[in-house]
Coordinates of C-alpha atoms and ligand atoms in Angstrom, one line a residue:
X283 CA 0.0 0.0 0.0
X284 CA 1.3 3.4 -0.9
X285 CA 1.3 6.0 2.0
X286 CA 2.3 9.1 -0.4
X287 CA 1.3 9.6 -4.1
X288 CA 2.7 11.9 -6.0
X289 CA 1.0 12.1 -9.2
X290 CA 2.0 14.4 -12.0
X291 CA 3.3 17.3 -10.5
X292 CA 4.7 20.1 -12.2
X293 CA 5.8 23.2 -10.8
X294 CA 6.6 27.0 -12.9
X295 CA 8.1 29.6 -11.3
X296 CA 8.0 33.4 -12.7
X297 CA 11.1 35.1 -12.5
X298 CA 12.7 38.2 -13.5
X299 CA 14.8 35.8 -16.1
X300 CA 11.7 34.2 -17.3
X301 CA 9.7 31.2 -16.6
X302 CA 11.5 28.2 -14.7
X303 CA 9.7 24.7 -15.1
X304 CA 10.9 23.4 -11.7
X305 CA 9.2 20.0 -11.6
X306 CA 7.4 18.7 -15.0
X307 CA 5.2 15.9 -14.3
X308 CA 6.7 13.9 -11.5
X309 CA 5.1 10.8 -10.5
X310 CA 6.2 8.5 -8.0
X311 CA 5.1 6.7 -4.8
X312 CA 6.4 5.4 -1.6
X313 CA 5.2 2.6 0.0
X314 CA 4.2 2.1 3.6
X315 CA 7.8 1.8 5.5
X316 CA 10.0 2.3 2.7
X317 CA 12.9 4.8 2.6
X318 CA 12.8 6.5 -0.4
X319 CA 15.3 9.3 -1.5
X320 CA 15.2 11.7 -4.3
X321 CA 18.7 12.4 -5.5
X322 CA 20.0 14.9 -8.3
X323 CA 22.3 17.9 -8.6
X324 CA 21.5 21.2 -7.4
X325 CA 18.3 23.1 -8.9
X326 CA 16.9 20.0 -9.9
X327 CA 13.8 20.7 -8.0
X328 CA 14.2 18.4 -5.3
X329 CA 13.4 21.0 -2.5
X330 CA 10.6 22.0 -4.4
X331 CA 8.9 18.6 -4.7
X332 CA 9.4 17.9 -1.0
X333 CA 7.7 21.4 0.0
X334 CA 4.4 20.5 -2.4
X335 CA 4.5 16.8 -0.4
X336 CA 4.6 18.8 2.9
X337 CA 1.8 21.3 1.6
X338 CA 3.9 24.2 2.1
X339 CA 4.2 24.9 -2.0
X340 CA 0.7 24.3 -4.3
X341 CA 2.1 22.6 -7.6
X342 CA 0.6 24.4 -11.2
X343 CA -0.1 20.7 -11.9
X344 CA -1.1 17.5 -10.7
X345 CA -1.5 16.4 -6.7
X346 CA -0.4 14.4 -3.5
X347 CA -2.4 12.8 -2.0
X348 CA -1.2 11.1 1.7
X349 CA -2.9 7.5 2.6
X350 CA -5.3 8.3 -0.3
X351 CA -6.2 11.9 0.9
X352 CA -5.3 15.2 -1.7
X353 CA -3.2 17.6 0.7
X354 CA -3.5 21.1 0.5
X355 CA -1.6 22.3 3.2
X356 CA 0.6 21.1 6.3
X357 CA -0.6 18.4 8.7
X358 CA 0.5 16.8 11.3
X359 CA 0.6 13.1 9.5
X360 CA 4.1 15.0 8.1
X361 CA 7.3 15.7 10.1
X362 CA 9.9 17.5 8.0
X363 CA 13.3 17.9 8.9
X364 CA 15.3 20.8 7.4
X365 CA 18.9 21.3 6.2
X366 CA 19.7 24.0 9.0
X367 CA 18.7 23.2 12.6
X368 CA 15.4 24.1 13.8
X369 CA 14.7 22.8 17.8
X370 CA 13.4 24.8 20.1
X371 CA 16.7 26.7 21.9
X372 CA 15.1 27.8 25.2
X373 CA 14.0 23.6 25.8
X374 CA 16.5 21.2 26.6
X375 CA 16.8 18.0 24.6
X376 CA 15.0 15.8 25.7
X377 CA 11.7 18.3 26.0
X378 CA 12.3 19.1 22.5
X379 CA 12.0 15.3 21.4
X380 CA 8.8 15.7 23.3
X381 CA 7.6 18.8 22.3
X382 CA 5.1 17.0 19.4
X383 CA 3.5 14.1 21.9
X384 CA 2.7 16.7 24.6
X385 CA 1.1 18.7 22.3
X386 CA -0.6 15.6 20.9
X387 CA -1.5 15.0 24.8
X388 CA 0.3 11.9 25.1
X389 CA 0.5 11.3 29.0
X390 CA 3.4 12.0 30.7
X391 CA 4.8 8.4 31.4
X392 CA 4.3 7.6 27.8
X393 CA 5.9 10.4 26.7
X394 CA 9.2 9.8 28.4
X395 CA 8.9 6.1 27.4
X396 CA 9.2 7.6 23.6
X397 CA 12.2 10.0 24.2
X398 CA 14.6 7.2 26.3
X399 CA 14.1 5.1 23.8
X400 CA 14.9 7.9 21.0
X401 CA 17.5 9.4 23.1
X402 CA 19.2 6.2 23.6
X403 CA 19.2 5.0 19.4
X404 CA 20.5 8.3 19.0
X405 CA 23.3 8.2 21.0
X406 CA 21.9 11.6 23.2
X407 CA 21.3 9.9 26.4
X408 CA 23.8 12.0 28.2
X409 CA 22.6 15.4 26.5
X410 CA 19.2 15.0 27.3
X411 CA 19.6 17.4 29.6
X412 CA 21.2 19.8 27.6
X413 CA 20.2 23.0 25.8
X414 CA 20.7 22.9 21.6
X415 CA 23.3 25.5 22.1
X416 CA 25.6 23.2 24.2
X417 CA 25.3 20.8 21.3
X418 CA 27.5 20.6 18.4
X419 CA 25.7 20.8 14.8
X420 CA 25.8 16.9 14.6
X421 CA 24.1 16.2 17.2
X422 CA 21.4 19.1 17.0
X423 CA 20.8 17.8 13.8
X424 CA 20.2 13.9 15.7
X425 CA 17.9 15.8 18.2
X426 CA 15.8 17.2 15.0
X427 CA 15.5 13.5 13.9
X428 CA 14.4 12.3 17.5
X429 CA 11.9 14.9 17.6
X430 CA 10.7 13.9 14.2
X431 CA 10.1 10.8 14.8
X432 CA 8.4 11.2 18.3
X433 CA 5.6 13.1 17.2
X434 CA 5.0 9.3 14.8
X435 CA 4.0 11.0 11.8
X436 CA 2.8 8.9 8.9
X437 CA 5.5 10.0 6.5
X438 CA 8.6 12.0 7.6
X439 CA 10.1 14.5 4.8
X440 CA 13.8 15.1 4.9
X441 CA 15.4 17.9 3.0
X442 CA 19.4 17.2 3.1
X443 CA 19.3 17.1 6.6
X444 CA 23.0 15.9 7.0
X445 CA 23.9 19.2 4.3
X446 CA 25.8 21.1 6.7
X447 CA 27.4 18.8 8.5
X448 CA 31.3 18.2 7.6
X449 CA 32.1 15.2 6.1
X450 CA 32.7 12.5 9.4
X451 CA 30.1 13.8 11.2
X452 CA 27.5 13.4 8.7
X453 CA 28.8 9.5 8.2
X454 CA 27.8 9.4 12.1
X455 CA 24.5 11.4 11.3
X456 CA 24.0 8.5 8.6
X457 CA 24.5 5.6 10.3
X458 CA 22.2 6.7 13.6
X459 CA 19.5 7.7 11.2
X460 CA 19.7 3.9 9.7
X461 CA 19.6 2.7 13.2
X462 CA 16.9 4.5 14.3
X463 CA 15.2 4.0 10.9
X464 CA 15.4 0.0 11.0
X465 CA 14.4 -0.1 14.4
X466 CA 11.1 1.8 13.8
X467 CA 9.9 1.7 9.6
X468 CA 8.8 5.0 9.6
X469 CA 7.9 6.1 5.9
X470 CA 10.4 8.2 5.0
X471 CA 10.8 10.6 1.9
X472 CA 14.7 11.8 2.5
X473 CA 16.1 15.0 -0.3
X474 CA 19.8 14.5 -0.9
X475 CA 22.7 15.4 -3.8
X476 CA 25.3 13.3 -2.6
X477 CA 24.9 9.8 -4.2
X478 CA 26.8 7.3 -1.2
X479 CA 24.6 8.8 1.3
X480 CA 21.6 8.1 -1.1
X481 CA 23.0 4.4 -1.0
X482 CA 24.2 4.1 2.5
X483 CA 20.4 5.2 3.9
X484 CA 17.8 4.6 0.9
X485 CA 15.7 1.6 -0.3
X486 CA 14.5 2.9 -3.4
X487 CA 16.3 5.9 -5.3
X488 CA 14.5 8.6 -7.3
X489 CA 17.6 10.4 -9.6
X490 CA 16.5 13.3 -11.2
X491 CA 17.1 15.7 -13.7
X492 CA 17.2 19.6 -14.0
X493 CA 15.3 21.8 -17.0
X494 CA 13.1 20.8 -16.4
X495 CA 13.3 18.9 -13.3
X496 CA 12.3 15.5 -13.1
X497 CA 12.7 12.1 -12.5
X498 CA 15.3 10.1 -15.1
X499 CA 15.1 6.5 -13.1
X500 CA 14.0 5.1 -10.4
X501 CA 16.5 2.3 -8.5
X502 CA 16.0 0.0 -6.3
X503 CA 18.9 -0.4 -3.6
X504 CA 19.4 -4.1 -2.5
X505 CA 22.4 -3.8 0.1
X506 CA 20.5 -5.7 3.2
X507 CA 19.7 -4.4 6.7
X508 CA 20.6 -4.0 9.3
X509 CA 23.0 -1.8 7.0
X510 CA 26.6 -0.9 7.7
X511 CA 29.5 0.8 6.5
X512 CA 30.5 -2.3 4.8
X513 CA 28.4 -2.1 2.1
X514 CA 31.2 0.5 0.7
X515 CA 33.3 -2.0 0.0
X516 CA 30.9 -4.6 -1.9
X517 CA 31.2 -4.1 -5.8
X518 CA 27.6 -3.6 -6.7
X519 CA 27.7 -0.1 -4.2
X520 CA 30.8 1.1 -6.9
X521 CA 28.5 0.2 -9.3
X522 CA 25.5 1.7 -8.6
X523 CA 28.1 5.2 -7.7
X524 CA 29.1 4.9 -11.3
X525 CA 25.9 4.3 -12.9
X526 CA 23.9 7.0 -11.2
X527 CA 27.1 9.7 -11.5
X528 CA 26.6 9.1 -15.2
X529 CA 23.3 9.6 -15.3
X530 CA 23.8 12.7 -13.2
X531 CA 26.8 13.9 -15.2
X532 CA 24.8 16.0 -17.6
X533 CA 22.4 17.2 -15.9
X534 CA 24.7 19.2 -13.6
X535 CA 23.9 23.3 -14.5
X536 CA 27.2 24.8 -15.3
X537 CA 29.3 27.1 -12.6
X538 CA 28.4 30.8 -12.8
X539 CA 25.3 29.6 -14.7
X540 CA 22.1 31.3 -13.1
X541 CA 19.8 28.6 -12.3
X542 CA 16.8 31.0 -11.2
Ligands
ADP804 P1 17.0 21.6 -5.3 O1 16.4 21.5 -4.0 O2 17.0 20.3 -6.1 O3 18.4 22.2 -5.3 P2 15.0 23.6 -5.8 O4 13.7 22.8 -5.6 O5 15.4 24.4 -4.6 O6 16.1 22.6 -6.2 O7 14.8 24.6 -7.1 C1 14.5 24.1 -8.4 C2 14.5 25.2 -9.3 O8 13.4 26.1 -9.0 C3 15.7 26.1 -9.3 O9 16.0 26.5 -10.6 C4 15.3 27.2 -8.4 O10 16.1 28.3 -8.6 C5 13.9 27.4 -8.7 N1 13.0 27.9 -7.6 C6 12.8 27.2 -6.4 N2 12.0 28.0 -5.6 C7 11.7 29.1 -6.3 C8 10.9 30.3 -6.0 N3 10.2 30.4 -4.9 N4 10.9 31.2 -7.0 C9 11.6 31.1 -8.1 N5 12.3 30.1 -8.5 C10 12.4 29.1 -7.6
MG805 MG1 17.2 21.9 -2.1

C-alpha cells in the first residue's frame, strides 16, 4: 500500500529571467515503510517537490495525495526535517523530542517512554539534559530526527538534513539515522545530492534531472539491513556510484550559470 502519491506534479516559477519549469510531471510513490530518496544535482527541483508533499508549495499541476487523501496544506501526518537546525533553543533536549507528543497530549509516562528510547538509538542519552546550544551541529541535527520521529507521523520528509554537516560527522548522522530507521519503519521521503549517502540510507532511489526537473530513473537499492558501512566495499555499491554519476553527469547546470 502506498502512503504518499505523487501524481504528475509540475511546478513553474515566474522570474525576472523568465519562466523556470521546476518539476514537470513527477510521479512516484512510496510505499508504507520504505525509505525513499530523491537524488540529483543542485536546482533540480528536489526542495521543491518535497515542499508540495509537505503542503507548504501548491504545484501548477497535478497532486499528493497522503494514505489516499489530496493535501492542501501542512498536517501533522508529516514531520519535515530541514537542512539548517530548527529545535526549540530555550528547551533542553529531551523536551524538544517531546515537544510533538505533549502537544498531541500523550500522558506523561508515555511520553518519556518515547524520548529514552529515541535518546538512547540516537546516542543523546547523556545530553538530554542539555540545551541545543551546548550541542555541536551533529548532534542538534540527531535531536531534529528524534523529535521527528516522536511526534510518529505517517510520513517523515527530509530535506538534506546531513547538508551542513562536515564530512565524518555526517557519516555518524547517517548511520544513527539507519539505526533509528530499522528499528522503527517510519515512511520516509529523505532529499539528498550526494549519491553514497543516497545508498548508504535509501531503499529505493528517485535520480532526477534539472530543466526541467524530473525524475530520469528510479533504482531500487538491495544492500540488506541492518546496513553498515561495509556495504562501501561490496562491488555492486561502486557500481551503482558509477551508474547513477553518469546519469547525473549531464544534468549538472554549469558554474556561474544562473539557475533562477
Ligand atoms: P534543489 O532543492 O534540487 O536544489 P529547488 O527545488 O530548490 O532545487 O529549485 C528548483 C528550481 O526552481 C531552481 O532553478 C530554483 O532556482 C527554482 N526555484 C525554487 N523555488 C523558487 C521560487 N520560490 N521562486 C523562483 N524560483 C524558484
Ligand atoms: Mg534543495
Amino acid at each position: 500500500m502506498s502512503v504518499v502519491e505523487i501524481s504528475d506534479v509540475s511546478m513553474a516559477f515566474d522570474t525576472r529571467v523568465g519562466r523556470i519549469q521546476a518539476l514537470e510531471d513527477v510521479s512516484l510513490t512510496v510505499a508504507d515503510g520504505e525509505f525513499a530518496c530523491l537524488l540529483g544535482p543542485s536546482g533540480c527541483g528536489k526542495s521543491t517537490l518535497l515542499n508540495v508533499v509537505a503542503g507548504l508549495a501548491s504545484p501548477t499541476g497535478g497532486s499528493v495525495a497522503v494514505d489516499g487523501e489530496e493535501i492542501h496544506e501542512p498536517g501533522r501526518d508529516r514531520g519535515m526535517v530541514a537542512q539548517t537546525y530548527t529545535l526549540f533553543p530555550w528547551l533542553k533536549v529531551r523536551a524538544n523530542i517531546e515537544f510533538g507528543p505533549k502537544l498531541a497530549g500523550v500522558p506523561r509516562a508515555e511520553r518519556a517512554r518515547i524520548s529514552e528510547r529515541l535518546l538512547d538509538r540516537m546516542g543523546l542519552t547523556e545530553f538530554a539534559d542539555a540545551y541545543p546550544r551546548e550541542l555541536s551541529g551533529g548532534m542538534q541535527q540527531r535531536v531534529a530526527i528524534a523529535r521527528a520521529f516522536a511526534n510518529e507521523p505517517r510520513v517523515l520528509l527530509m530535506d538534506e538534513p546531513f547538508g551542513a554537516l562536515d564530512a565524518l560527522t555526517r557519516t555518524l548522522a547517517q548511520d544513527f539515522l539507519t539505526e533509528v530507521w530499522e528499528a522503527d519503519r517510519r515512511t520516509i521521503l529523505f532529499v539528498t545530492h550526494d549519491i553514497a549517502e543516497a545508498l548508504m540510507v535509501g531503499d529505493v532511489l528517485y535520480v532526477m534531472g534539472t530543466r526541467p526537473g524530473r525524475i530520469c530513473e528510479r533504482i531500487e537499492v538491495e544492500f540488506p539491513r541492518p546496513r553498515t558501512r561495509e556495504i562501501e566495499e561490496d562491488p555492486r555499491f561502486g557500481a551503482l556510484r558509477h551508474r547513477i554519476l553518469n546519469l547525473i553527469r549531464g544534468e549538472v547546470v554549469p558554474e556561474g550559470e544562473v539557475v533562477a
